Short mmCIF file of N, CA and C in Angstrom, two decimals:
data_model
loop_
_atom_site.label_atom_id
_atom_site.label_comp_id
_atom_site.label_asym_id
_atom_site.label_seq_id
_atom_site.Cartn_x
_atom_site.Cartn_y
_atom_site.Cartn_z
N MET A 1 2.29 -16.85 7.84
CA MET A 1 2.08 -15.58 8.49
C MET A 1 1.14 -14.74 7.61
N LYS A 2 0.19 -14.09 8.23
CA LYS A 2 -0.76 -13.25 7.55
C LYS A 2 -0.63 -11.84 8.11
N ILE A 3 -0.62 -10.83 7.22
CA ILE A 3 -0.48 -9.43 7.63
C ILE A 3 -1.77 -8.71 7.27
N THR A 4 -2.27 -7.89 8.19
CA THR A 4 -3.48 -7.12 7.97
C THR A 4 -3.15 -5.63 8.01
N LEU A 5 -3.67 -4.89 7.02
CA LEU A 5 -3.51 -3.44 6.95
C LEU A 5 -4.88 -2.78 6.93
N LYS A 6 -4.94 -1.52 7.32
CA LYS A 6 -6.21 -0.78 7.28
C LYS A 6 -6.60 -0.50 5.84
N THR A 7 -7.86 -0.74 5.51
CA THR A 7 -8.32 -0.51 4.15
C THR A 7 -8.42 0.97 3.82
N SER A 8 -8.60 1.82 4.81
CA SER A 8 -8.72 3.26 4.54
C SER A 8 -7.43 3.82 3.94
N VAL A 9 -6.28 3.35 4.39
CA VAL A 9 -5.01 3.82 3.86
C VAL A 9 -4.82 3.28 2.43
N LEU A 10 -5.19 2.04 2.20
CA LEU A 10 -5.06 1.46 0.87
C LEU A 10 -6.00 2.15 -0.13
N ARG A 11 -7.20 2.47 0.30
CA ARG A 11 -8.15 3.17 -0.58
C ARG A 11 -7.66 4.58 -0.92
N ALA A 12 -7.07 5.27 0.04
CA ALA A 12 -6.53 6.61 -0.21
C ALA A 12 -5.41 6.55 -1.24
N ALA A 13 -4.56 5.54 -1.16
CA ALA A 13 -3.49 5.39 -2.13
C ALA A 13 -4.05 5.05 -3.51
N LEU A 14 -5.12 4.25 -3.56
CA LEU A 14 -5.74 3.90 -4.84
C LEU A 14 -6.38 5.10 -5.51
N ILE A 15 -6.89 6.04 -4.73
CA ILE A 15 -7.47 7.26 -5.30
C ILE A 15 -6.40 8.04 -6.05
N CYS A 16 -5.19 8.04 -5.53
CA CYS A 16 -4.09 8.81 -6.15
C CYS A 16 -3.34 8.03 -7.23
N SER A 17 -3.60 6.74 -7.37
CA SER A 17 -2.89 5.97 -8.39
C SER A 17 -3.54 6.16 -9.75
N ALA A 18 -2.74 5.94 -10.80
CA ALA A 18 -3.23 6.14 -12.17
C ALA A 18 -4.18 5.01 -12.56
N LYS A 19 -5.13 5.35 -13.43
CA LYS A 19 -6.06 4.38 -13.97
C LYS A 19 -6.07 4.53 -15.48
N LYS A 20 -5.93 3.44 -16.19
CA LYS A 20 -5.93 3.43 -17.66
C LYS A 20 -4.87 4.38 -18.23
N ASP A 21 -3.72 4.42 -17.59
CA ASP A 21 -2.62 5.29 -18.03
C ASP A 21 -1.66 4.47 -18.89
N ILE A 22 -1.08 5.09 -19.89
CA ILE A 22 -0.10 4.39 -20.74
C ILE A 22 1.15 4.02 -19.95
N ARG A 23 1.41 4.77 -18.86
CA ARG A 23 2.57 4.46 -17.99
C ARG A 23 2.13 3.39 -17.00
N TYR A 24 2.30 2.13 -17.39
CA TYR A 24 1.83 0.99 -16.62
C TYR A 24 2.42 0.95 -15.21
N TYR A 25 3.60 1.50 -15.00
CA TYR A 25 4.26 1.45 -13.71
C TYR A 25 3.61 2.38 -12.69
N LEU A 26 2.68 3.25 -13.10
CA LEU A 26 1.96 4.11 -12.16
C LEU A 26 0.61 3.51 -11.76
N GLN A 27 0.25 2.39 -12.36
CA GLN A 27 -1.04 1.76 -12.07
C GLN A 27 -0.88 0.78 -10.92
N GLY A 28 -1.22 1.21 -9.73
CA GLY A 28 -1.13 0.34 -8.57
C GLY A 28 -0.66 1.09 -7.34
N VAL A 29 -0.44 0.33 -6.30
CA VAL A 29 -0.05 0.87 -5.00
C VAL A 29 1.21 0.13 -4.55
N CYS A 30 2.13 0.85 -3.94
CA CYS A 30 3.35 0.26 -3.40
C CYS A 30 3.22 0.17 -1.88
N ILE A 31 3.50 -0.99 -1.32
CA ILE A 31 3.50 -1.19 0.13
C ILE A 31 4.91 -1.59 0.54
N SER A 32 5.51 -0.79 1.41
CA SER A 32 6.87 -1.03 1.86
C SER A 32 6.86 -1.27 3.37
N ILE A 33 7.45 -2.39 3.79
CA ILE A 33 7.50 -2.73 5.21
C ILE A 33 8.97 -2.71 5.63
N ASN A 34 9.39 -1.60 6.23
CA ASN A 34 10.76 -1.46 6.71
C ASN A 34 10.84 -1.56 8.22
N ASN A 35 9.71 -1.41 8.87
CA ASN A 35 9.61 -1.45 10.32
C ASN A 35 8.61 -2.55 10.66
N PRO A 36 8.86 -3.39 11.65
CA PRO A 36 7.92 -4.48 11.95
C PRO A 36 6.55 -4.02 12.46
N GLU A 37 6.40 -2.74 12.76
CA GLU A 37 5.13 -2.26 13.30
C GLU A 37 4.37 -1.34 12.35
N VAL A 38 5.06 -0.78 11.34
CA VAL A 38 4.45 0.22 10.46
C VAL A 38 4.79 -0.09 9.00
N ALA A 39 3.78 0.01 8.13
CA ALA A 39 3.98 -0.13 6.69
C ALA A 39 3.79 1.24 6.04
N MET A 40 4.58 1.52 5.03
CA MET A 40 4.43 2.74 4.24
C MET A 40 3.66 2.37 2.98
N VAL A 41 2.66 3.18 2.64
CA VAL A 41 1.81 2.93 1.47
C VAL A 41 1.93 4.12 0.54
N TYR A 42 2.20 3.85 -0.76
CA TYR A 42 2.41 4.90 -1.74
C TYR A 42 1.47 4.71 -2.93
N GLY A 43 1.01 5.82 -3.49
CA GLY A 43 0.23 5.80 -4.72
C GLY A 43 0.43 7.11 -5.45
N THR A 44 0.60 7.05 -6.78
CA THR A 44 0.80 8.27 -7.57
C THR A 44 0.24 8.09 -8.97
N ASP A 45 -0.11 9.22 -9.60
CA ASP A 45 -0.50 9.20 -11.00
C ASP A 45 0.45 10.03 -11.84
N GLY A 46 1.55 10.46 -11.28
CA GLY A 46 2.52 11.27 -11.98
C GLY A 46 2.38 12.76 -11.69
N HIS A 47 1.22 13.16 -11.16
CA HIS A 47 0.99 14.57 -10.82
C HIS A 47 0.81 14.75 -9.31
N ILE A 48 0.16 13.79 -8.68
CA ILE A 48 -0.02 13.84 -7.23
C ILE A 48 0.58 12.57 -6.61
N LEU A 49 0.97 12.68 -5.36
CA LEU A 49 1.58 11.55 -4.66
C LEU A 49 0.91 11.40 -3.31
N PHE A 50 0.54 10.18 -2.97
CA PHE A 50 0.04 9.87 -1.63
C PHE A 50 1.08 9.01 -0.93
N VAL A 51 1.42 9.41 0.29
CA VAL A 51 2.30 8.62 1.15
C VAL A 51 1.63 8.53 2.51
N GLY A 52 1.39 7.33 2.99
CA GLY A 52 0.74 7.16 4.28
C GLY A 52 1.38 6.04 5.08
N GLN A 53 1.22 6.14 6.38
CA GLN A 53 1.69 5.10 7.29
C GLN A 53 0.49 4.29 7.75
N CYS A 54 0.72 3.00 7.92
CA CYS A 54 -0.36 2.12 8.33
C CYS A 54 0.18 1.13 9.36
N PRO A 55 -0.48 0.98 10.51
CA PRO A 55 -0.01 -0.01 11.47
C PRO A 55 -0.22 -1.43 10.94
N ILE A 56 0.70 -2.31 11.27
CA ILE A 56 0.65 -3.70 10.81
C ILE A 56 0.13 -4.58 11.94
N VAL A 57 -0.79 -5.46 11.61
CA VAL A 57 -1.24 -6.50 12.53
C VAL A 57 -0.82 -7.84 11.94
N VAL A 58 0.01 -8.59 12.66
CA VAL A 58 0.52 -9.88 12.17
C VAL A 58 -0.25 -10.99 12.84
N HIS A 59 -0.76 -11.92 12.03
CA HIS A 59 -1.47 -13.10 12.51
C HIS A 59 -0.60 -14.31 12.22
N GLU A 60 -0.14 -14.95 13.26
CA GLU A 60 0.71 -16.13 13.10
C GLU A 60 -0.15 -17.35 12.77
N ALA A 61 0.35 -18.17 11.88
CA ALA A 61 -0.35 -19.41 11.52
C ALA A 61 -0.22 -20.41 12.68
N PRO A 62 -1.29 -21.13 12.95
CA PRO A 62 -1.20 -22.14 14.03
C PRO A 62 -0.24 -23.25 13.64
N THR A 63 0.55 -23.71 14.61
CA THR A 63 1.49 -24.80 14.35
C THR A 63 0.78 -26.12 14.54
N GLU A 64 1.21 -27.08 13.75
CA GLU A 64 0.55 -28.40 13.81
C GLU A 64 1.34 -29.34 14.67
#
C-alpha cells in the first residue's frame, strides 16, 4: 500500500521545524494518521507550532 500526501502541507510543517538545533527531537515532522481519510501533520521548533490536516490518497498495490 502506498500513501500520498500533499507536499504543501509537509513543506509548511518543515518551515516550522527546528534546523541544526541541539534538541534533536524537534528536528523533523510528525505525521499522525488516526482517520483513514485525513492525516495530521505537525512541526515545531520549540517556539512556534504548525498543525495541519492533509487528505490521504491510498494507492493499492496490484495483486499478482
